[in-house]
Amino acid sequence: AFTGNVVLFRLLTPADFGIIVPIAFLAGLIKQFADIGLQPSLIQRGPEPQAQELRAVFTGQLLLVSVGAIAVFAAGPLIVSGLLNMEIDPWMTRVFALSILLSVFRVVPAALLERHLKFGHLAAADIMGSLFYFSVGIGFAIGAAGVWSLVIAHVGASIVSTLVVVVARPWWPIPTTSLGVLRSHVDFGARFQGTRIALTLKDSLIPLFAPRAFGASATGLLNWANRVSAQPLVMTQLVARVSLPAFARIQANPDQVRRGAELTLKWNAIVTLPVFAALVAFGPEIASLIYGDHWLPAVPALYILAINSVLVPINGLITPILNAIGKTRIVLGVAVGWAAIAWVLAAGLTAAGVGVISVPIALAISQ
């Protein structure tokens, strides 16, 4: 993935990435609003879910996802054009509705795999999706397809990954009219998903705030800086992904949870801090020698976002552990306040004339 990103960043311009960033983010945000946390609820709870319960989760998710896909297809192009202050091909946004709709078939199989810590199958799905994304994206970029190379890569990778999960954990998606069982999932799921949406809105300063305030090219530069500053967090992201199902299995033993949290934080610090030091020390060289000179203007933002990213393991690892032991109310309150602070800071700094660097500063301070 690192190599593929380098090739794409060298082949395409900051403006190309500046256009795809709000499109992909909008589709992802709608997908989250169309999810009330039913999948995480299946993973977190102790008893093994029954067949009727799984069908109810699938049916509820199908209804929500269908509404989300229609919303992206109908209103997505207008929203993205408004954010970018420019007219774009509406089908760049509309094709994302397909990946949103098909994602519903992944919910139950993925939840069952995660419950039983079958991450080998999920890893295979991620790998196949990444292979599609970079092979197709790079191929179309070489063919001068511009933004469309990223659109096709994003949507296709999502569909491929979903297909692999469905094959890895076969389950018949049969709808049901008996949805009463969902009540027991909504309490945990709604707070879990509310937290995820709040954190997504906090991170939306680059894909939503920046295009309107600074334009597509500046958004592309900020996106590059954000992506590169997050490279040392690969281990953190992997550990966070397995933390919810892993800690949910031991949630009845507080001593084990506490010891696991301590070890998780310690070893992530040992792995990530030296890489962050190298990132800050060689920022300009990384930009020019690896990605190309057209990314050099983003180096100041890279330094500030590195400060933001170096603190991510603290909240990024504690949050799934708190969710695993049922402390979703605390996590939701922190997430909502965090998102509000980030947006207020960004708007205030921009109004004060700080410029495009307002976004990285707001993210770092709120972190």
Coordinates of C-alpha atoms in Angstrom, one line a residue:
A1 CA 0.0 0.0 0.0
F2 CA 2.8 2.4 0.8
T3 CA 4.5 1.7 -2.6
G4 CA 1.2 2.1 -4.4
N5 CA 0.4 5.4 -2.7
V6 CA 3.8 6.7 -3.7
V7 CA 3.2 5.9 -7.3
L8 CA -0.3 7.5 -7.3
F9 CA 1.0 10.6 -5.6
R10 CA 3.7 10.9 -8.2
L11 CA 1.3 10.3 -11.1
L12 CA -1.6 12.6 -10.0
T13 CA -1.7 16.2 -8.9
P14 CA -2.8 17.7 -5.6
A15 CA -5.9 19.0 -7.3
D16 CA -6.9 15.4 -8.4
F17 CA -6.7 14.3 -4.8
G18 CA -8.4 17.4 -3.7
I19 CA -11.5 16.4 -5.7
I20 CA -11.6 12.8 -4.6
V21 CA -11.1 13.5 -0.9
P22 CA -14.6 15.1 -0.3
I23 CA -16.3 12.6 -2.6
A24 CA -14.9 9.6 -0.8
F25 CA -15.4 11.2 2.6
L26 CA -19.0 12.1 1.9
A27 CA -19.8 8.5 0.8
G28 CA -18.1 7.1 3.9
L29 CA -20.0 9.6 6.2
I30 CA -23.3 8.6 4.7
K31 CA -22.5 5.0 5.1
Q32 CA -21.8 5.7 8.8
F33 CA -25.1 7.6 9.2
A34 CA -26.8 4.5 7.6
D35 CA -25.3 2.3 10.4
I36 CA -26.6 2.4 13.9
G37 CA -23.8 0.3 15.2
L38 CA -25.5 -3.1 14.7
Q39 CA -22.3 -4.8 13.6
P40 CA -20.2 -3.7 16.6
S41 CA -23.0 -4.7 18.9
L42 CA -22.9 -8.2 17.5
I43 CA -19.2 -8.3 18.1
Q44 CA -19.3 -6.8 21.7
R45 CA -22.0 -8.8 23.4
G46 CA -21.2 -12.0 25.2
P47 CA -23.8 -14.6 24.1
E48 CA -23.5 -16.0 20.5
P49 CA -26.2 -14.3 18.3
Q50 CA -29.0 -16.5 17.0
A51 CA -30.1 -16.9 13.4
Q52 CA -33.2 -14.7 13.8
E53 CA -31.0 -12.0 15.5
L54 CA -28.6 -12.0 12.5
R55 CA -31.4 -11.7 10.0
A56 CA -32.9 -8.8 11.9
V57 CA -29.6 -7.0 11.9
F58 CA -29.2 -7.6 8.2
T59 CA -32.7 -6.3 7.5
G60 CA -32.4 -3.2 9.6
Q61 CA -29.0 -2.5 8.0
L62 CA -30.5 -3.1 4.5
L63 CA -33.2 -0.5 5.1
L64 CA -30.8 2.1 6.4
V65 CA -28.1 1.5 3.7
S66 CA -30.7 1.8 0.9
V67 CA -31.7 5.2 2.1
G68 CA -28.1 6.2 2.3
A69 CA -27.3 5.0 -1.2
I70 CA -30.3 6.9 -2.6
A71 CA -29.2 10.1 -0.8
V72 CA -25.6 9.9 -2.2
F73 CA -26.9 9.2 -5.7
A74 CA -29.4 12.1 -5.6
A75 CA -27.8 14.8 -3.5
G76 CA -24.1 13.8 -3.5
P77 CA -23.1 15.6 -6.7
L78 CA -24.7 18.9 -5.5
I79 CA -23.0 18.7 -2.1
V80 CA -19.6 18.0 -3.5
S81 CA -19.8 20.7 -6.2
G82 CA -20.8 23.1 -3.5
L83 CA -17.9 22.2 -1.3
L84 CA -15.4 22.5 -4.1
N85 CA -16.9 25.7 -5.6
M86 CA -16.6 24.0 -9.0
E87 CA -18.7 21.8 -11.3
I88 CA -17.6 18.1 -11.5
D89 CA -18.9 15.1 -13.3
P90 CA -21.9 14.0 -11.1
W91 CA -21.2 10.4 -11.8
M92 CA -18.0 10.6 -9.9
T93 CA -20.1 10.8 -6.8
R94 CA -23.0 8.7 -7.9
V95 CA -21.0 5.5 -8.5
F96 CA -20.1 5.5 -4.8
A97 CA -23.8 4.7 -4.1
L98 CA -23.2 1.2 -5.5
S99 CA -20.5 0.5 -2.9
I100 CA -22.7 1.8 -0.1
L101 CA -25.6 -0.4 -1.1
L102 CA -23.5 -3.6 -1.5
S103 CA -21.7 -3.0 1.8
V104 CA -24.8 -4.4 3.6
F105 CA -23.9 -7.9 2.6
R106 CA -20.6 -7.6 4.5
V107 CA -22.1 -6.7 7.9
V108 CA -23.1 -10.0 9.3
P109 CA -20.2 -12.2 7.9
A110 CA -17.6 -9.6 9.0
A111 CA -19.2 -9.4 12.5
L112 CA -19.1 -13.2 12.9
L113 CA -15.5 -13.3 11.7
E114 CA -14.5 -10.6 14.2
R115 CA -16.4 -12.2 17.1
H116 CA -14.2 -15.3 16.8
L117 CA -11.0 -13.3 16.0
K118 CA -10.8 -14.8 12.5
F119 CA -8.7 -11.9 11.2
G120 CA -6.9 -14.0 8.7
H121 CA -10.0 -13.9 6.5
L122 CA -10.5 -10.2 7.1
A123 CA -6.9 -9.6 6.2
A124 CA -7.3 -11.5 2.9
A125 CA -10.3 -9.2 2.1
D126 CA -8.2 -6.1 2.8
I127 CA -5.3 -7.4 0.7
M128 CA -7.5 -8.2 -2.3
G129 CA -9.2 -4.8 -2.0
S130 CA -5.8 -3.1 -1.8
L131 CA -4.5 -5.0 -4.8
F132 CA -7.5 -4.0 -6.8
Y133 CA -7.3 -0.3 -5.6
F134 CA -3.6 0.1 -6.6
S135 CA -3.4 -2.0 -9.7
V136 CA -6.5 -0.4 -11.2
G137 CA -5.9 3.1 -9.8
I138 CA -2.3 3.1 -11.1
G139 CA -3.3 1.7 -14.5
F140 CA -6.0 4.3 -15.1
A141 CA -3.6 7.1 -13.8
I142 CA -1.0 6.0 -16.3
G143 CA -3.8 6.2 -18.9
A144 CA -4.4 9.8 -17.9
A145 CA -7.8 9.2 -16.4
G146 CA -7.1 11.7 -13.6
V147 CA -9.7 11.8 -10.8
W148 CA -11.6 8.9 -12.4
S149 CA -8.7 6.6 -11.7
L150 CA -9.2 7.2 -8.0
V151 CA -13.0 6.9 -8.2
I152 CA -12.9 3.6 -10.0
A153 CA -10.2 2.3 -7.6
H154 CA -12.1 3.4 -4.4
V155 CA -15.5 1.9 -5.5
G156 CA -14.0 -1.3 -7.0
A157 CA -11.8 -2.0 -4.0
S158 CA -14.8 -1.7 -1.6
I159 CA -16.8 -4.2 -3.7
V160 CA -14.0 -6.7 -4.0
S161 CA -13.3 -6.6 -0.3
T162 CA -17.0 -7.2 0.4
L163 CA -17.1 -10.2 -2.0
V164 CA -14.1 -11.8 -0.3
V165 CA -15.7 -11.5 3.2
V166 CA -18.9 -13.0 1.9
V167 CA -17.0 -16.0 0.4
A168 CA -14.8 -16.4 3.5
R169 CA -17.9 -16.6 5.9
P170 CA -20.9 -17.8 3.9
W171 CA -24.2 -16.6 5.4
W172 CA -27.5 -16.4 3.6
P173 CA -28.8 -12.8 3.7
I174 CA -32.5 -13.5 4.3
P175 CA -34.6 -10.5 5.3
T176 CA -37.2 -10.8 8.1
T177 CA -40.1 -8.7 9.4
S178 CA -39.4 -9.6 13.1
L179 CA -37.2 -6.6 14.0
G180 CA -38.1 -6.4 17.7
V181 CA -34.8 -8.1 18.6
L182 CA -32.9 -5.1 17.4
R183 CA -33.9 -3.1 20.5
S184 CA -31.3 -4.9 22.5
H185 CA -28.6 -3.8 20.0
V186 CA -29.6 -0.2 19.5
D187 CA -28.6 1.0 23.0
F188 CA -25.0 0.0 22.6
G189 CA -24.9 0.4 18.8
A190 CA -26.3 3.9 18.7
R191 CA -23.8 5.3 21.2
F192 CA -20.9 3.4 19.5
Q193 CA -21.9 4.7 16.1
G194 CA -22.5 8.2 17.5
T195 CA -18.9 8.2 18.7
R196 CA -17.7 7.0 15.3
I197 CA -19.6 9.7 13.5
A198 CA -18.4 12.5 15.9
L199 CA -14.8 11.4 15.4
T200 CA -15.4 11.3 11.7
L201 CA -16.7 14.8 11.7
K202 CA -13.7 15.9 13.7
D203 CA -11.5 14.4 11.0
S204 CA -13.6 16.0 8.3
L205 CA -11.8 19.3 8.5
I206 CA -9.6 18.3 5.6
P207 CA -12.3 16.7 3.3
L208 CA -15.2 19.1 4.1
F209 CA -13.8 22.4 5.6
A210 CA -10.6 22.7 3.5
P211 CA -12.2 22.5 0.0
R212 CA -14.7 25.2 0.7
A213 CA -12.2 27.5 2.5
F214 CA -9.0 26.9 0.5
G215 CA -9.8 25.1 -2.8
A216 CA -9.0 21.7 -4.3
S217 CA -5.2 22.0 -4.6
A218 CA -4.8 23.0 -0.9
T219 CA -7.1 20.2 0.1
G220 CA -4.9 17.8 -1.9
L221 CA -1.8 19.0 -0.1
L222 CA -3.4 18.7 3.3
N223 CA -4.6 15.2 2.4
W224 CA -1.0 14.2 1.5
A225 CA 0.4 15.6 4.7
N226 CA -2.3 13.8 6.7
R227 CA -1.7 10.5 5.0
V228 CA 2.1 10.7 5.4
S229 CA 1.9 11.8 9.0
A230 CA -0.2 8.7 9.7
Q231 CA 2.3 6.2 8.2
P232 CA 3.9 5.4 11.6
L233 CA 0.4 4.5 12.9
V234 CA 0.1 1.3 10.9
M235 CA 0.6 -0.9 14.0
T236 CA -1.7 1.3 16.1
Q237 CA -4.5 0.9 13.5
L238 CA -4.1 -2.9 13.4
V239 CA -4.1 -3.2 17.2
A240 CA -7.1 -0.9 17.5
R241 CA -9.0 -3.0 15.0
V242 CA -8.7 -6.2 17.0
S243 CA -9.1 -4.5 20.4
L244 CA -13.0 -4.4 20.4
P245 CA -13.5 -8.2 19.9
A246 CA -10.4 -9.1 22.0
F247 CA -11.2 -7.1 25.0
A248 CA -14.9 -7.8 24.8
R249 CA -14.1 -11.5 25.4
I250 CA -12.4 -10.6 28.7
Q251 CA -14.6 -7.7 29.8
A252 CA -15.7 -9.6 32.9
N253 CA -12.1 -9.5 34.2
P254 CA -11.0 -5.9 35.0
D255 CA -7.4 -6.9 35.9
Q256 CA -6.9 -8.5 32.5
V257 CA -8.4 -5.5 30.8
R258 CA -6.1 -3.1 32.7
R259 CA -3.0 -5.1 32.1
G260 CA -3.9 -5.5 28.4
A261 CA -4.4 -1.8 28.0
E262 CA -1.0 -1.0 29.6
L263 CA 0.8 -3.4 27.4
T264 CA -1.0 -2.1 24.3
L265 CA 0.0 1.5 25.0
K266 CA 3.6 0.6 25.9
W267 CA 4.4 -1.4 22.8
N268 CA 2.8 1.0 20.5
A269 CA 4.9 3.8 21.9
I270 CA 8.0 1.7 21.5
V271 CA 7.2 1.0 17.8
T272 CA 5.8 4.4 16.7
L273 CA 7.9 7.1 18.4
P274 CA 11.2 6.4 16.6
V275 CA 9.3 6.4 13.3
F276 CA 7.8 9.8 14.1
A277 CA 11.2 11.2 14.9
A278 CA 12.5 10.1 11.5
L279 CA 9.4 11.6 9.8
V280 CA 10.1 15.0 11.4
A281 CA 13.8 14.9 10.8
F282 CA 13.5 14.1 7.1
G283 CA 10.2 15.7 6.1
P284 CA 11.5 17.7 3.1
E285 CA 13.5 14.8 1.8
I286 CA 10.6 12.4 2.1
A287 CA 8.4 14.9 0.1
S288 CA 10.8 15.6 -2.7
L289 CA 12.7 12.3 -3.1
I290 CA 9.8 9.8 -2.5
Y291 CA 6.6 11.7 -3.6
G292 CA 7.8 14.5 -5.9
D293 CA 8.6 18.2 -5.6
H294 CA 5.0 19.2 -6.1
W295 CA 4.3 18.0 -2.5
L296 CA 7.0 20.2 -0.9
P297 CA 4.5 23.0 0.0
A298 CA 2.7 20.6 2.3
V299 CA 5.8 20.0 4.5
P300 CA 4.8 22.7 7.2
A301 CA 1.4 21.0 7.5
L302 CA 3.2 17.6 7.8
Y303 CA 5.2 18.8 10.8
I304 CA 2.0 20.0 12.6
L305 CA 0.0 16.9 11.7
A306 CA 2.9 14.7 13.0
I307 CA 2.3 16.3 16.4
N308 CA -1.4 15.4 16.0
S309 CA -0.6 11.8 15.0
V310 CA 2.0 11.1 17.7
L311 CA -0.8 11.4 20.3
V312 CA -3.3 9.2 18.4
P313 CA -2.2 5.9 20.0
I314 CA -3.5 7.2 23.4
N315 CA -7.1 7.8 22.4
G316 CA -7.0 5.5 19.4
L317 CA -6.3 2.5 21.6
I318 CA -8.1 3.4 24.7
T319 CA -11.4 4.1 22.9
P320 CA -12.0 0.5 21.5
I321 CA -11.1 -0.9 24.9
L322 CA -13.7 1.4 26.6
N323 CA -16.3 0.4 24.0
A324 CA -15.4 -3.3 24.6
I325 CA -16.3 -3.0 28.3
G326 CA -19.4 -1.1 27.6
K327 CA -18.3 2.5 28.5
T328 CA -19.8 3.9 25.3
R329 CA -21.5 6.9 27.1
I330 CA -18.1 8.3 28.2
V331 CA -16.5 7.8 24.8
L332 CA -19.5 9.5 23.0
G333 CA -19.3 12.6 25.3
V334 CA -15.6 13.0 24.7
A335 CA -15.9 12.5 20.9
V336 CA -18.7 15.1 20.6
G337 CA -16.8 17.7 22.6
W338 CA -13.6 16.9 20.7
A339 CA -15.2 17.4 17.3
A340 CA -16.8 20.7 18.3
I341 CA -13.5 22.1 19.6
A342 CA -11.7 21.1 16.4
W343 CA -14.2 22.8 14.1
V344 CA -14.4 26.0 16.3
L345 CA -10.6 26.3 16.3
A346 CA -10.3 25.8 12.5
A347 CA -13.0 28.4 11.8
G348 CA -11.6 30.9 14.2
L349 CA -8.0 30.5 12.9
T350 CA -9.2 30.8 9.3
A351 CA -11.2 33.9 10.1
A352 CA -8.1 35.4 11.8
G353 CA -6.1 35.0 8.5
V354 CA -3.9 32.1 9.6
G355 CA -4.6 30.4 6.2
V356 CA -4.5 26.8 5.1
I357 CA -2.3 25.9 8.1
S358 CA -5.4 26.5 10.3
V359 CA -6.7 23.0 9.8
P360 CA -3.5 21.1 11.0
I361 CA -3.2 23.5 14.0
A362 CA -6.9 22.9 14.9
L363 CA -6.4 19.1 14.7
A364 CA -3.2 19.1 16.8
I365 CA -4.6 21.4 19.5
S366 CA -7.9 19.4 19.8
Q367 CA -5.9 16.2 19.9

